[in-house]
Coordinates of C-alpha atoms and ligand atoms in Angstrom, one line a residue:
M1 CA 22.2 -13.2 11.2
K2 CA 18.9 -11.7 12.4
I3 CA 16.3 -12.5 9.7
G4 CA 12.8 -11.1 9.6
V5 CA 10.2 -13.3 7.9
L6 CA 6.7 -12.2 6.8
C7 CA 3.7 -13.2 4.7
S8 CA 2.0 -10.4 2.9
G9 CA -1.0 -10.0 0.6
G10 CA -3.6 -12.8 0.2
D11 CA -2.6 -15.9 2.2
A12 CA -2.0 -19.2 0.4
P13 CA -2.0 -22.8 1.6
G14 CA 1.7 -23.7 2.1
M15 CA 2.8 -20.5 3.7
N16 CA 3.0 -22.3 7.1
P17 CA 5.2 -25.2 5.9
C18 CA 7.4 -22.5 4.3
L19 CA 7.7 -20.6 7.6
R20 CA 8.6 -23.9 9.3
A21 CA 11.4 -24.6 6.8
I22 CA 12.8 -21.1 7.2
V23 CA 12.8 -21.3 11.0
R24 CA 14.5 -24.7 11.0
A25 CA 17.0 -23.9 8.3
G26 CA 17.9 -20.7 10.1
D27 CA 18.4 -22.6 13.3
Q28 CA 20.9 -24.8 11.7
Y29 CA 22.9 -21.7 10.6
G30 CA 22.6 -20.2 14.1
D31 CA 20.4 -17.4 12.8
K32 CA 17.8 -15.6 14.8
I33 CA 14.6 -15.9 12.8
V34 CA 12.0 -13.3 13.8
G35 CA 8.3 -13.6 12.8
I36 CA 7.0 -10.3 11.5
C37 CA 3.2 -10.2 12.0
R38 CA 0.7 -8.9 9.4
G39 CA 3.2 -8.5 6.5
Y40 CA 4.9 -5.2 5.9
Q41 CA 2.4 -3.6 8.3
G42 CA 4.2 -5.5 11.1
I43 CA 7.5 -3.8 10.3
L44 CA 5.8 -0.4 10.6
N45 CA 4.0 -1.3 13.8
G46 CA 6.9 -3.3 15.3
E47 CA 4.6 -6.2 15.7
F48 CA 6.3 -9.5 16.1
W49 CA 5.2 -13.1 16.5
G50 CA 5.3 -14.0 20.2
G51 CA 5.2 -10.3 21.2
T52 CA 8.8 -9.2 20.9
D53 CA 11.5 -9.5 18.2
R54 CA 12.7 -12.7 19.7
A55 CA 13.8 -15.8 17.7
V56 CA 11.0 -18.2 16.8
D57 CA 11.9 -21.6 18.4
V58 CA 12.1 -24.7 16.2
R59 CA 9.5 -26.4 18.3
E60 CA 7.0 -23.6 17.9
V61 CA 6.5 -24.5 14.2
S62 CA 5.9 -28.2 14.9
G63 CA 3.0 -29.5 12.9
W64 CA 3.0 -26.5 10.5
T65 CA 3.4 -28.7 7.4
S66 CA -0.3 -29.5 7.4
K67 CA -1.5 -26.1 8.7
G68 CA -3.5 -23.8 6.3
G69 CA -3.3 -20.0 6.4
A70 CA -0.4 -17.9 7.5
S71 CA 0.2 -18.2 11.2
F72 CA 2.3 -15.0 11.4
N73 CA -0.8 -13.3 9.8
S74 CA -0.9 -11.5 6.5
S75 CA -2.2 -8.2 5.3
R76 CA -2.1 -5.7 2.4
C77 CA -0.2 -2.6 3.3
D78 CA -1.1 0.7 1.5
E79 CA 1.9 2.5 3.0
M80 CA 4.2 0.3 0.9
R81 CA 3.0 2.2 -2.2
T82 CA 4.4 5.5 -0.9
E83 CA 8.0 6.8 -0.7
E84 CA 7.3 7.8 2.9
G85 CA 6.0 4.4 3.8
L86 CA 9.0 2.6 2.3
R87 CA 11.4 5.0 4.0
Q88 CA 9.7 4.2 7.3
V89 CA 9.8 0.4 6.7
V90 CA 13.6 0.6 6.0
E91 CA 14.1 2.8 9.0
N92 CA 12.4 0.2 11.2
L93 CA 14.4 -2.7 9.7
R94 CA 17.5 -0.7 10.8
R95 CA 16.1 0.2 14.1
Y96 CA 15.4 -3.5 15.0
R97 CA 18.8 -4.4 13.6
F98 CA 17.7 -6.9 11.0
G99 CA 20.3 -8.2 8.7
A100 CA 17.9 -9.8 6.2
L101 CA 14.3 -10.0 5.3
V102 CA 12.4 -12.9 3.7
A103 CA 9.0 -11.9 2.2
I104 CA 6.5 -14.6 1.1
G105 CA 3.6 -13.6 -1.2
G106 CA 2.5 -12.7 -4.6
N107 CA 3.1 -9.9 -7.1
G108 CA 2.5 -7.0 -4.6
T109 CA 4.6 -8.6 -1.9
L110 CA 7.5 -9.2 -4.3
T111 CA 7.2 -5.6 -5.6
G112 CA 7.4 -4.4 -2.0
A113 CA 10.5 -6.6 -1.4
M114 CA 12.2 -5.2 -4.5
E115 CA 11.5 -1.6 -3.4
I116 CA 13.0 -2.4 0.1
A117 CA 16.0 -4.0 -1.5
K118 CA 16.7 -0.8 -3.5
R119 CA 16.6 1.3 -0.4
W120 CA 18.2 -0.9 2.3
E121 CA 21.8 -1.1 1.0
E122 CA 23.3 -2.9 4.0
G123 CA 20.4 -5.5 4.3
Q124 CA 19.6 -8.6 2.2
V125 CA 16.1 -9.3 0.8
I126 CA 14.8 -12.5 -0.6
G127 CA 11.3 -13.1 -2.0
I128 CA 9.4 -16.4 -2.0
P129 CA 6.4 -16.8 -4.4
G130 CA 3.3 -17.6 -2.3
T131 CA 0.0 -17.1 -3.9
I132 CA -2.8 -19.2 -5.3
D133 CA -2.8 -17.1 -8.5
N134 CA 0.4 -18.7 -10.0
D135 CA 1.0 -15.3 -11.7
V136 CA 4.7 -14.7 -10.8
L137 CA 7.5 -15.1 -13.3
G138 CA 10.6 -17.0 -12.2
S139 CA 8.9 -20.1 -10.8
D140 CA 6.8 -22.7 -12.6
Y141 CA 4.5 -22.9 -9.6
T142 CA 3.8 -20.6 -6.7
I143 CA 3.1 -22.0 -3.2
G144 CA -0.6 -22.5 -2.8
F145 CA -1.6 -23.0 -6.4
A146 CA -1.8 -26.8 -6.2
T147 CA -4.0 -26.7 -3.2
A148 CA -6.3 -24.1 -4.7
V149 CA -6.6 -26.2 -7.9
K150 CA -7.6 -29.2 -5.7
T151 CA -10.2 -27.1 -3.9
G152 CA -11.6 -25.9 -7.2
V153 CA -11.7 -29.4 -8.7
D154 CA -13.4 -30.8 -5.5
A155 CA -16.1 -28.2 -5.9
V156 CA -16.5 -28.9 -9.7
D157 CA -16.9 -32.6 -8.9
K158 CA -19.7 -31.9 -6.5
L159 CA -21.4 -29.5 -8.8
R160 CA -21.3 -32.0 -11.6
D161 CA -23.4 -34.4 -9.6
T162 CA -26.2 -31.9 -9.1
A163 CA -25.8 -30.5 -12.6
G164 CA -26.3 -34.1 -13.9
S165 CA -29.4 -34.7 -11.7
H166 CA -31.1 -31.5 -12.9
D167 CA -29.8 -31.2 -16.5
M168 CA -28.3 -27.8 -15.7
M169 CA -25.3 -25.6 -16.4
F170 CA -23.1 -24.2 -13.7
L171 CA -20.8 -21.2 -14.1
V172 CA -18.1 -21.5 -11.4
E173 CA -16.2 -18.4 -10.6
V174 CA -12.6 -18.9 -9.4
M175 CA -10.0 -16.5 -8.1
G176 CA -6.7 -15.8 -9.8
R177 CA -6.8 -12.0 -10.3
D178 CA -5.5 -11.2 -13.8
C179 CA -4.1 -14.6 -14.5
G180 CA -6.1 -17.5 -16.0
D181 CA -3.7 -20.3 -14.8
L182 CA -5.9 -21.3 -11.8
A183 CA -9.1 -21.3 -14.0
T184 CA -7.5 -23.3 -16.8
A185 CA -6.0 -25.9 -14.4
I186 CA -9.3 -26.4 -12.7
A187 CA -11.2 -26.6 -16.0
I188 CA -8.8 -29.3 -17.3
A189 CA -8.6 -31.3 -14.1
G190 CA -12.4 -31.0 -13.5
G191 CA -13.3 -32.1 -17.1
C192 CA -15.2 -28.8 -17.6
E193 CA -16.6 -28.0 -21.0
L194 CA -15.7 -24.3 -21.1
A195 CA -13.5 -21.7 -19.4
T196 CA -13.3 -18.0 -19.8
I197 CA -10.0 -16.4 -18.8
P198 CA -8.5 -12.9 -18.9
E199 CA -5.8 -13.8 -21.5
T200 CA -8.3 -14.5 -24.2
H201 CA -11.3 -12.6 -25.6
T202 CA -14.6 -14.0 -24.5
S203 CA -17.3 -13.9 -27.2
I204 CA -20.8 -14.5 -25.7
E205 CA -22.1 -15.4 -29.2
T206 CA -19.4 -18.1 -29.6
L207 CA -20.1 -19.5 -26.2
V208 CA -23.8 -19.7 -27.0
E209 CA -23.0 -21.5 -30.3
K210 CA -20.9 -24.0 -28.4
L211 CA -23.6 -24.6 -25.8
K212 CA -26.2 -25.2 -28.6
R213 CA -23.8 -27.7 -30.2
F214 CA -23.4 -29.4 -26.8
K215 CA -27.2 -29.6 -26.4
A216 CA -27.6 -31.0 -30.0
L217 CA -25.0 -33.6 -29.2
G218 CA -27.1 -34.8 -26.2
K219 CA -25.0 -33.2 -23.5
K220 CA -27.5 -32.7 -20.7
S221 CA -25.4 -30.7 -18.3
T222 CA -22.3 -28.6 -18.5
I223 CA -19.8 -26.7 -16.3
M224 CA -18.0 -23.6 -17.3
I225 CA -15.2 -22.1 -15.2
V226 CA -15.2 -18.3 -15.1
A227 CA -11.9 -16.6 -14.1
E228 CA -12.7 -13.6 -11.8
G229 CA -10.5 -11.4 -14.0
D230 CA -12.3 -12.2 -17.2
E231 CA -13.8 -9.3 -19.1
Y232 CA -17.5 -9.8 -18.2
G233 CA -16.8 -9.3 -14.5
G234 CA -17.5 -12.7 -13.0
A235 CA -19.9 -15.6 -13.1
Y236 CA -23.2 -13.7 -12.4
K237 CA -22.6 -11.1 -15.1
T238 CA -21.5 -13.8 -17.6
M239 CA -24.6 -15.8 -16.8
E240 CA -26.8 -12.8 -17.5
A241 CA -25.1 -12.1 -20.8
L242 CA -25.5 -15.8 -21.8
K243 CA -29.2 -15.7 -20.9
Q244 CA -29.8 -12.6 -23.0
A245 CA -28.0 -14.3 -25.9
G246 CA -30.3 -17.4 -25.7
A247 CA -28.1 -20.0 -24.0
P248 CA -30.0 -23.3 -24.1
Y249 CA -29.4 -24.4 -20.5
E250 CA -30.9 -23.6 -17.2
M251 CA -28.0 -21.9 -15.4
R252 CA -26.7 -21.2 -11.9
A253 CA -23.7 -19.2 -10.9
V254 CA -21.4 -20.2 -8.0
V255 CA -18.6 -18.0 -6.7
L256 CA -15.9 -20.1 -4.9
G257 CA -14.1 -16.9 -3.5
H258 CA -12.0 -17.1 -0.4
V259 CA -12.8 -20.8 0.1
M260 CA -10.0 -21.2 -2.5
R261 CA -7.4 -19.7 -0.2
G262 CA -8.1 -22.0 2.7
G263 CA -7.4 -25.6 3.7
S264 CA -4.5 -27.9 4.5
P265 CA -1.8 -27.6 1.8
V266 CA -1.6 -30.6 -0.6
P267 CA 1.7 -32.6 -0.5
L268 CA 3.0 -30.8 -3.7
D269 CA 2.6 -27.4 -2.0
R270 CA 4.2 -28.7 1.2
I271 CA 7.2 -30.0 -0.7
L272 CA 7.5 -26.8 -2.8
A273 CA 7.1 -24.6 0.3
T274 CA 9.8 -26.6 2.2
R275 CA 12.2 -26.5 -0.6
L276 CA 11.8 -22.8 -1.2
G277 CA 11.9 -21.9 2.5
R278 CA 15.2 -23.8 3.0
F279 CA 16.6 -22.4 -0.2
A280 CA 15.8 -18.8 0.7
V281 CA 17.9 -19.2 3.9
D282 CA 20.8 -20.9 1.9
A283 CA 20.7 -18.0 -0.6
L284 CA 21.0 -15.4 2.2
H285 CA 24.0 -17.2 3.5
Q286 CA 25.5 -17.2 0.0
G287 CA 25.2 -13.4 0.1
E288 CA 22.3 -13.2 -2.3
S289 CA 19.8 -10.3 -2.2
G290 CA 17.1 -8.6 -4.3
K291 CA 16.1 -12.0 -5.7
M292 CA 13.2 -14.4 -5.7
V293 CA 13.6 -18.1 -5.1
G294 CA 11.7 -20.4 -7.4
E295 CA 11.5 -23.8 -9.0
I296 CA 12.0 -24.0 -12.8
A297 CA 11.8 -27.4 -14.5
G298 CA 12.3 -29.1 -11.1
K299 CA 15.4 -27.1 -10.2
L300 CA 15.7 -24.4 -7.6
S301 CA 16.4 -21.1 -9.1
L302 CA 17.0 -17.4 -8.2
T303 CA 15.5 -14.6 -10.3
P304 CA 16.0 -10.9 -9.8
L305 CA 12.9 -9.4 -8.2
E306 CA 12.7 -6.9 -11.0
E307 CA 12.3 -9.7 -13.5
A308 CA 9.8 -11.7 -11.3
V309 CA 7.4 -8.7 -11.1
A310 CA 8.1 -7.2 -14.5
S311 CA 4.8 -8.7 -15.9
H312 CA 2.2 -11.3 -15.1
K313 CA 2.7 -14.8 -16.1
T314 CA 0.2 -15.7 -18.8
V315 CA -1.4 -19.1 -19.1
A316 CA 0.3 -21.5 -21.6
R317 CA -1.5 -21.5 -25.0
E318 CA -1.1 -25.2 -25.1
L319 CA -3.4 -25.6 -22.1
I320 CA -6.1 -23.4 -23.6
E321 CA -6.0 -25.4 -26.8
L322 CA -6.0 -28.7 -24.8
L323 CA -9.2 -27.6 -23.0
E324 CA -10.9 -26.8 -26.4
R325 CA -9.8 -30.1 -27.9
V326 CA -11.0 -32.4 -25.2
S327 CA -14.3 -30.7 -24.3
V328 CA -16.9 -32.1 -26.7
Ligands
F6P401 O1 -3.9 -12.8 -4.8 C1 -4.6 -13.7 -4.2 C2 -6.1 -13.4 -4.3 O2 -6.8 -14.4 -3.5 C3 -6.6 -13.3 -5.7 O3 -6.9 -14.5 -6.3 C4 -7.9 -12.5 -5.4 O4 -8.2 -11.7 -6.5 C5 -7.5 -11.6 -4.3 O5 -6.4 -12.2 -3.6 C6 -8.6 -11.3 -3.3 O6 -8.1 -10.4 -2.3 P1 -8.9 -9.9 -1.1 O7 -8.8 -11.0 -0.1 O8 -8.1 -8.7 -0.6 O9 -10.2 -9.6 -1.5

């Protein structure tokens, strides 16, 4: 089977170990695994890893378990939002005689995969959840999330040192788009006092009351995680609102931004990526299509792409409550 593999949207640590697993699993089936460059854009441009639509050799992915980024490159592709763009993508998949497509990425990528599956009757399409946002339904964790949590916690640990030395408050803005999973996980693992996330309403007055209580209790420094998708529009704006409302700490804002998407994947991401990559190829050989592979309660699973992208995963209420109960 000739299988095209791509990474699309924002890259995530673990995409490379996933590509490695796909190339090696495909080799065992006798497949021709072709690396498509720059996501869906590469199908439109006929841009393949190594220059032509040749098979990626098993040796070419050596050492990719520890490699950050997406070595086939990734991009966002506006044409995928139009009927004409989708028609062109499917036409090119036929032109290059692909039998199957594996797309690794987040919500936008999986939506694109679903649209292709609807139009490419004779081809098979499997999606793999790869995004630091962990906002996809049908998998407890997405590839890249565990590494991004580690990156965020490392930053918080460092900021706590300087916050302690100067009796200060830091507002740390983290990625995650419309999902507060990343922010909540970093806040809990980093022992942060507060977190603001898109899933809950943020009241500046309540935050200031809490900060005053912390101060009265003798807490000299504090760290608050701000999800980029929270209603105030990031750490700087939240800091301004808190200042205006009389927050009792000297404050600084730090935006972690794209640092969160980089770095060597942590072991949990490497294992998840390898399991899902291998499983995606197995699923294709079992005749599956229009589905996303995932891991639910430790077990590999297949979820129709329609269900995976139907809505965003929302952060578990239990975690939000946990954060409130332990931050005193
Ligand atoms: O979806 C991954 C992600 O890193 C989000 O957390 C973030 O909002 C977005 O991508 C940033 O995208 P870009 O690199 O296009 O600015």
